[in-house]
Coordinates of C-alpha atoms and ligand atoms in Angstrom, one line a residue:
X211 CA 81.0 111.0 63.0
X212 CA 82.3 107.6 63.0
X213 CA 85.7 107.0 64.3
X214 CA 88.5 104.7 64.3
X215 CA 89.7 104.0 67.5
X216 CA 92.5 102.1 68.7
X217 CA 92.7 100.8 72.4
X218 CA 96.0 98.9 73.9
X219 CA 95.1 96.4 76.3
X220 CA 92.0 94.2 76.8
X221 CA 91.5 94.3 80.4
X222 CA 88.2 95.2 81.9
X223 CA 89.5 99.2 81.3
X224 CA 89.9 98.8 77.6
X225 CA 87.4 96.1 77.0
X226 CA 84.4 98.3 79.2
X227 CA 85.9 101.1 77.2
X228 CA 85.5 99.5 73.8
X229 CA 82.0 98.0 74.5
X230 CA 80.9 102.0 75.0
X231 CA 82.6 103.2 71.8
X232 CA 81.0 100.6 70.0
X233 CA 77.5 101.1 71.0
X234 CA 77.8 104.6 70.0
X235 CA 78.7 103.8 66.1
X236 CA 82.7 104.0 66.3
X237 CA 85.3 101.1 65.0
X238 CA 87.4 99.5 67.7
X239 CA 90.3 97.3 67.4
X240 CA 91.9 96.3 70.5
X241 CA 95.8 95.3 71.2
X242 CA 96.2 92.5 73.6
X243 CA 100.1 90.9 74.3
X244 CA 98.5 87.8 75.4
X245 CA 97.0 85.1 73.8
X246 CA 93.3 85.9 75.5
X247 CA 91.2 89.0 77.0
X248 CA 91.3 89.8 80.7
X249 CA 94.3 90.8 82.0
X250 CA 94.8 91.0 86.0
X251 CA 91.7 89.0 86.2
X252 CA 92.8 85.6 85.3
X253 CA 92.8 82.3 85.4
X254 CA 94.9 79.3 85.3
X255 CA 93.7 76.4 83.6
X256 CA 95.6 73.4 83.4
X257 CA 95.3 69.5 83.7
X258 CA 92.5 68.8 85.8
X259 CA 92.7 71.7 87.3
X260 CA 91.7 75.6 87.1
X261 CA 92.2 78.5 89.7
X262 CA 92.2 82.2 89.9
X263 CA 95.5 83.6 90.4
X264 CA 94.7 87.4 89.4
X265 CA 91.7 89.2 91.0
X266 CA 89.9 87.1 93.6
X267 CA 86.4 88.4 93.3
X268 CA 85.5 91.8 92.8
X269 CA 82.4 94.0 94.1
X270 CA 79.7 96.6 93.4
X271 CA 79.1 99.7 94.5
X272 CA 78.1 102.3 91.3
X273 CA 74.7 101.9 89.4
X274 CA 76.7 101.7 86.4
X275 CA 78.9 98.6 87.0
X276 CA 76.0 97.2 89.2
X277 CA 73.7 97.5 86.3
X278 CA 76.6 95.4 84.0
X279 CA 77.5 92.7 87.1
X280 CA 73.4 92.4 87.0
X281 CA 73.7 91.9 83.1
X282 CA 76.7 89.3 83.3
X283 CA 74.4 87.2 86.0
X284 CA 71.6 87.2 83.7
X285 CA 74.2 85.4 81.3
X286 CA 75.2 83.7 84.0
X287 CA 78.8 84.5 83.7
X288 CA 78.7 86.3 87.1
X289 CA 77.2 85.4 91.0
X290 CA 77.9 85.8 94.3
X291 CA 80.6 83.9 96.0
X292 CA 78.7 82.8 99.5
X293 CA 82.3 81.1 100.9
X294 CA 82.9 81.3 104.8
X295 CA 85.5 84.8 105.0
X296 CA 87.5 84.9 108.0
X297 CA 90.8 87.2 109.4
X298 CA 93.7 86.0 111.2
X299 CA 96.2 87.9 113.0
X300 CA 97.9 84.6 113.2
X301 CA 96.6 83.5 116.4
X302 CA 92.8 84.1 116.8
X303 CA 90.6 83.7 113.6
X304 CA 87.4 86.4 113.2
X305 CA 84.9 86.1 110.8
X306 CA 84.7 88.9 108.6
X307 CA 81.3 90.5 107.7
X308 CA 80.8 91.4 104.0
X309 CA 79.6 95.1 103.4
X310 CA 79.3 93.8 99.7
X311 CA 78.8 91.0 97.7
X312 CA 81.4 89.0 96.2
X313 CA 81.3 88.0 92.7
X314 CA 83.2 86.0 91.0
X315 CA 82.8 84.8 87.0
X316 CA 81.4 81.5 86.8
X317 CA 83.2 79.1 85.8
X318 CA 86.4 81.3 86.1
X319 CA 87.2 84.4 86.9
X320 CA 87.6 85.3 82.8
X321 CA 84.6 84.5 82.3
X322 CA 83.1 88.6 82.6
X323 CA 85.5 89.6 80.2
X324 CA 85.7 87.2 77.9
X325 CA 81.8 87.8 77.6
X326 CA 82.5 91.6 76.7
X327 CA 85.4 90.7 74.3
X328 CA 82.8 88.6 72.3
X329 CA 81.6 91.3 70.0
X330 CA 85.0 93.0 70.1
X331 CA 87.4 93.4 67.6
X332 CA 90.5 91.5 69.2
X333 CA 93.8 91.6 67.8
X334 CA 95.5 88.8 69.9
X335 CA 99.5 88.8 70.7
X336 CA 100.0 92.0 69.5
X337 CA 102.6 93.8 72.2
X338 CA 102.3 97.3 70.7
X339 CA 106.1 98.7 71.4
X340 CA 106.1 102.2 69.3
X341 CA 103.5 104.2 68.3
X342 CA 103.4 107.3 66.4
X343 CA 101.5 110.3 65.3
X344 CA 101.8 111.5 61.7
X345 CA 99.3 113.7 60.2
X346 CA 96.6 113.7 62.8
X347 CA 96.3 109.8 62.7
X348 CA 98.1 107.4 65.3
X349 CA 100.1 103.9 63.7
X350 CA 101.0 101.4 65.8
X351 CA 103.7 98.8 65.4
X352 CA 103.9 95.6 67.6
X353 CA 106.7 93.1 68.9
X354 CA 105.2 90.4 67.0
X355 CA 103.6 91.9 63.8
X356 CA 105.6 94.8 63.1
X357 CA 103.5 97.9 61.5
X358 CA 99.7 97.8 61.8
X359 CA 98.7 98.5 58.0
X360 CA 95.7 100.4 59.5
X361 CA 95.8 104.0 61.2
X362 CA 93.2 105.3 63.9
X363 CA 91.6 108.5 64.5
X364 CA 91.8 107.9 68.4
X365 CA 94.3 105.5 70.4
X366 CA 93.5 104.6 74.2
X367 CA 95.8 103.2 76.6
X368 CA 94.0 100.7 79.1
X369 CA 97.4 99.4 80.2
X370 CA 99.2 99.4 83.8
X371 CA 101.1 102.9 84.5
X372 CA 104.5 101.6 83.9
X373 CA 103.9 100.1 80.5
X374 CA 102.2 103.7 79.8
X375 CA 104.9 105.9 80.7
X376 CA 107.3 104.0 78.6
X377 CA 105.2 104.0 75.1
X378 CA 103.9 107.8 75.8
X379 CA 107.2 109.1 76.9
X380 CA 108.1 110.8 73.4
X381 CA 104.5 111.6 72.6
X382 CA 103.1 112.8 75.9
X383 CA 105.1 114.1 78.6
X384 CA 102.2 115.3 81.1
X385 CA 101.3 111.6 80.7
X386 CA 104.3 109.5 80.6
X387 CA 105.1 111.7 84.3
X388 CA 101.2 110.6 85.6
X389 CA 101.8 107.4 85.2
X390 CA 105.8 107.4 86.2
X391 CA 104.2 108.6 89.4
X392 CA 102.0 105.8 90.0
X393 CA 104.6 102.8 91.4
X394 CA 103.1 99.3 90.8
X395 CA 103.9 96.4 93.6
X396 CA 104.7 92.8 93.0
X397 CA 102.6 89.9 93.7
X398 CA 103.8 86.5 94.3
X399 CA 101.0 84.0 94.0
X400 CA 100.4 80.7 94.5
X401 CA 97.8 77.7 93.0
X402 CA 98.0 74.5 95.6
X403 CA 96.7 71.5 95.1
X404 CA 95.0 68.3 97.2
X405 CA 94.2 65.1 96.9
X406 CA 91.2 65.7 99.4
X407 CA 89.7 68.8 101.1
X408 CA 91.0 70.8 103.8
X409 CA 89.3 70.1 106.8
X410 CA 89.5 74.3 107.7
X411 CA 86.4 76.1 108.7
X412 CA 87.2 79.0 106.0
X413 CA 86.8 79.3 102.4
X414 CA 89.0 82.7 102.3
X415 CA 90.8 84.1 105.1
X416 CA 92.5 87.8 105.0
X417 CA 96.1 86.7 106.7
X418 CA 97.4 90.1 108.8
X419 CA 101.4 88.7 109.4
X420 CA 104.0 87.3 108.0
X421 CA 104.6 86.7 104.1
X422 CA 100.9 85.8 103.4
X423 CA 97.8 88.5 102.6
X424 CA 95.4 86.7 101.3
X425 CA 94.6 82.3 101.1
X426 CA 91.7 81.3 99.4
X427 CA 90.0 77.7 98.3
X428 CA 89.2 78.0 94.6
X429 CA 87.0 75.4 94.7
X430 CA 84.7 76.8 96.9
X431 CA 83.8 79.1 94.1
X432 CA 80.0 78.2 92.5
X433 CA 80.8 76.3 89.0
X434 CA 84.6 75.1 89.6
X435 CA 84.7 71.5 88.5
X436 CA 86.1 69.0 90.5
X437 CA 83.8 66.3 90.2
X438 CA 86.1 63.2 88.3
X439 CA 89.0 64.8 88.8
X440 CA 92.2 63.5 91.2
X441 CA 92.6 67.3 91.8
X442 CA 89.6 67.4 94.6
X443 CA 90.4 71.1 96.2
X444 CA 92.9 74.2 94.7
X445 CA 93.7 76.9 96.8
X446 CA 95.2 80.0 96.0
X447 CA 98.1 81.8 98.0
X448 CA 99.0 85.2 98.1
X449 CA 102.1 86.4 99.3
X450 CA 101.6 90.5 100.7
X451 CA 102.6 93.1 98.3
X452 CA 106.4 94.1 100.9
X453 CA 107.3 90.5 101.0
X454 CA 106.6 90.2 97.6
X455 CA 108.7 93.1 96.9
X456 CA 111.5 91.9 98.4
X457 CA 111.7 88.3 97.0
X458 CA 110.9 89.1 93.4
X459 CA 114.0 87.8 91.9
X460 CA 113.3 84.8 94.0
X461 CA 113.4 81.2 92.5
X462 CA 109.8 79.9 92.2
X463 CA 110.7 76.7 94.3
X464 CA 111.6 79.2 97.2
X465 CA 109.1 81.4 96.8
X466 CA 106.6 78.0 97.1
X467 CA 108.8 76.5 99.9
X468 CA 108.1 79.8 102.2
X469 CA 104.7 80.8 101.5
X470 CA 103.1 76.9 102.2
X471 CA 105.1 76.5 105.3
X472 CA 103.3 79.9 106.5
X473 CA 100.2 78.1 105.3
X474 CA 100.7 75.5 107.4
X475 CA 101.5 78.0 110.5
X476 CA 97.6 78.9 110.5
X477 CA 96.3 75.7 109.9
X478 CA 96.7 75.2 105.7
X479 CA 98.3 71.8 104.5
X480 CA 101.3 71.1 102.2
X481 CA 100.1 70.5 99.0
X482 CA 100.2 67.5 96.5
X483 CA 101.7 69.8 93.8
X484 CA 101.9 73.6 93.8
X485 CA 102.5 76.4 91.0
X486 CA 103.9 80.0 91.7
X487 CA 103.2 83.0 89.2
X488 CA 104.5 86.1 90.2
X489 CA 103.0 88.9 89.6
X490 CA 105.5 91.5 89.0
X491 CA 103.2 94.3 88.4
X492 CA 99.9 93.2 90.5
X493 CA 98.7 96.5 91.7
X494 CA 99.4 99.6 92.7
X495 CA 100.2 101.1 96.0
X496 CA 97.9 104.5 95.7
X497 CA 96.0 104.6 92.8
X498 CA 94.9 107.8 91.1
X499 CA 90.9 109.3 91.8
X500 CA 90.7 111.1 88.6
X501 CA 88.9 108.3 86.4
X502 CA 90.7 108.8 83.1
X503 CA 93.2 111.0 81.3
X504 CA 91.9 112.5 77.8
X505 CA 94.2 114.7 75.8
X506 CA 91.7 116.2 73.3
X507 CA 94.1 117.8 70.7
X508 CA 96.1 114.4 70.4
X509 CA 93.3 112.5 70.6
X510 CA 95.0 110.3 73.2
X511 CA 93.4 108.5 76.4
X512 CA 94.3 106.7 79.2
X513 CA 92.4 104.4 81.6
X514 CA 92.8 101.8 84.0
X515 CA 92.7 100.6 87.6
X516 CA 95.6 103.0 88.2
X517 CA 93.6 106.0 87.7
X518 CA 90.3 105.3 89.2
X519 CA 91.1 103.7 92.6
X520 CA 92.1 100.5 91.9
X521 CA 90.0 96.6 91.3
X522 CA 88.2 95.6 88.8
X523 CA 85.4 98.0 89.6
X524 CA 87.9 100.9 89.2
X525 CA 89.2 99.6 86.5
X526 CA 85.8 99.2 84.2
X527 CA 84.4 102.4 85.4
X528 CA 87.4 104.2 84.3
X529 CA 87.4 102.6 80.9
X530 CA 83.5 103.3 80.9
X531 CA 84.1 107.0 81.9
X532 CA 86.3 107.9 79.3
X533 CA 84.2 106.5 76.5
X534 CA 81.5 108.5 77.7
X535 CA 83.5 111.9 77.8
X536 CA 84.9 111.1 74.2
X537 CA 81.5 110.4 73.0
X538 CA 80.2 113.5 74.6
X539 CA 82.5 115.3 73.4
X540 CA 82.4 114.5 69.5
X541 CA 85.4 111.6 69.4
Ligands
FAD155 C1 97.1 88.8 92.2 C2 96.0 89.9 92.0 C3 94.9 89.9 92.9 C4 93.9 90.8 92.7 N1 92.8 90.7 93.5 C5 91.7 91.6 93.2 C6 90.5 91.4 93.9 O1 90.3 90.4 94.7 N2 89.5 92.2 93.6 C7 89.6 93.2 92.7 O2 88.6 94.0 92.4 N3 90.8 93.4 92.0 C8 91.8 92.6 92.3 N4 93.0 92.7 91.6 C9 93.2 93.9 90.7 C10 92.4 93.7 89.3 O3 92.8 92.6 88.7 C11 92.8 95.0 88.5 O4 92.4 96.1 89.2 C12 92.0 95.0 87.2 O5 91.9 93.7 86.6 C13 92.8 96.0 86.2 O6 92.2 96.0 85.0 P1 92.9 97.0 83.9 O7 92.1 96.9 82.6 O8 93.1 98.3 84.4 O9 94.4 96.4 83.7 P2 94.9 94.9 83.2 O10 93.9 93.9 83.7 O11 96.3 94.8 83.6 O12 94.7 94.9 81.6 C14 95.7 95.5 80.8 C15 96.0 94.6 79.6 O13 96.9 95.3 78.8 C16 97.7 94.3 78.2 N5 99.0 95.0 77.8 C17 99.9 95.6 78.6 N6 100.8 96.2 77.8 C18 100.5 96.0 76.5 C19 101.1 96.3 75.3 N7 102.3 97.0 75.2 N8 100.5 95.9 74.1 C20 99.4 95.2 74.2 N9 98.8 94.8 75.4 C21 99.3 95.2 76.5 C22 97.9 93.3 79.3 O14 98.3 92.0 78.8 C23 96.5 93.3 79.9 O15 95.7 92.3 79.4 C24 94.0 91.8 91.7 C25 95.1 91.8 90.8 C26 96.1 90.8 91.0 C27 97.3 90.8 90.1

């Protein structure tokens, strides 16, 4: 029987979820507070200039999400990122094998999502704030739009824990404590850019001390457009998730001042202009393994990184998985 089905959030968890419910005959609208699809995996584009200040690149491992990163390179929204990968303990520099590819989206790191939002039903700046359950059917009501004139059979969360537990804590309290349980961590971030290349013989390098985790050249990504552009190299910072933590509330000027000078300390430049975005709800510190939550009688779900290990892979396969039990199970 054909459903209506309502999903919060248009990351890869709600938009992998969606793309199942609709293959198998059901409506779908989808809730998104931003002004696009993707979520954590995002990119920044600007004037002469684009970089990927959510997810990095993400990788494969189940025949299910292999099967749809095979699909997305076919469409040539997806490929393997070849760049140089190194560690530094901040003294010694080690190359670091890959035990799986790299993808990234090509020619941004959207690009994967944006290609399963396509056939979607989007509804676009809609923060849904309330929701409620009157005779069997779910309403919504958002920030922007106030009540949704439509009501669904089904509604699915594909949101971060924290913004779950505070719309499910008067509907679901089994729920709302899951995903009060699951803490999220900060994640300051930031795009750098130069007039010419850095002459450093890595493309991404894990950083093991100090405030950095993670520095990586954007443009070393296949597709990223430089060519004609002042703007020759961006490179993306990440600040760890503890330091992060503890400068949150920090002014964005700081934040920048701090994490190019430890740049600089293993071998990065100062920048010709930088940006910081700060993640305040990046990722969390130990995601659930239990794929999805389904309450049958509400006909309530909830997926997302958060409950299926984490990443982008996570994140889709949780979304995937509970379309598949729904379906299975007469949603
Ligand atoms: C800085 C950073 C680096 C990362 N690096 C990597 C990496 O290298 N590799 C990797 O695999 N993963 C990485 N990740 C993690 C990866 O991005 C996530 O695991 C994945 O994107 C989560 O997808 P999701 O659908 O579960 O959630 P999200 O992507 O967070 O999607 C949830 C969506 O819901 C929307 N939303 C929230 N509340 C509401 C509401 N009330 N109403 C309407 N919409 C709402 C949000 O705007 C968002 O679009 C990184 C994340 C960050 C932030």
């Amino acid at each position: 029987m054909t459903k209506t089905i309502a999903i919060i959030g248009a990351g890869m968890s709600g938009l992998a979820c969606a793309q199942q419910l609709m293959q198998a005959g059901h409506h779908v609208t989808l809730f998104e507070k931003s002004r696009g699809p993707s979520g954590r995996v995002s990119t920044r584009v600007s004037d002469g200039w684009q970089c990927d200040h959510g997810a990095q690149y993400f990788t494969a491992s189940h025949p299910l999400f292999l099967a749809q990163v095979q699909a997305w390179e076919a469409l040539g929204v997806a490929t393997p990122w070849q760049g140089r990968i190194f560690e530094t303990d901040g003294t010694q520099l080690r190359a670091k094998q890959a035990e799986k590819k790299r993808y990234v989206g090509v020619p941004k790191n959207t690009a994967p999502a944006r290609q399963l939002a396509e056939s979607c039903h989007l509804q676009l700046e809609h923060t849904i704030d309330q929701l409620q359950y009157v005779q069997g059917q779910w309403q919504l009501h958002s920030k922007e739009q106030g009540a949704y004139a439509h009501t669904f059979d089904c509604l699915v969360l594909a949101i971060p824990s924290v913004q779950a537990h505070v719309l499910l804590a008067e509907h679901q309290a089994t729920f709302a404590l899951l995903a009060h349980q699951v803490k999220m961590r900060g994640c300051w971030t930031v795009m750098a850019r130069y007039d010419n290349p850095l002459q450093v013989p890595f493309d991404g390098l894990f950083v093991n001390q100090g405030p950095l985790s993670w520095v990586a050249r954007d443009s070393s990504k296949p597709g990223r457009i430089t060519a004609g552009q002042a703007v020759k190299e961006v490179w993306v910072l990440q600040a760890q998730a503890q330091w992060s933590e503890a400068h949150i509330e920090d002014a964005p000027e700081t934040v920048i001042a701090q994490m190019v000078q430890a740049f600089e300390d293993i071998g990065g430049q100062a920048p010709t202009a930088a940006t910081a975005h700060r993640w305040r709800y990046a990722d969390t510190e130990q995601p659930l393994q239990q794929q999805y939550a389904w309450d049958a009688e509400l006909q309530l779900g909830m997926c997302g990184d958060w409950l299926n290990g984490g990443k982008v892979e996570g994140a889709w396969l949780s979304g995937t998985f509970l379309a598949q039990h729904m379906i299975s199970h007469n949603t």
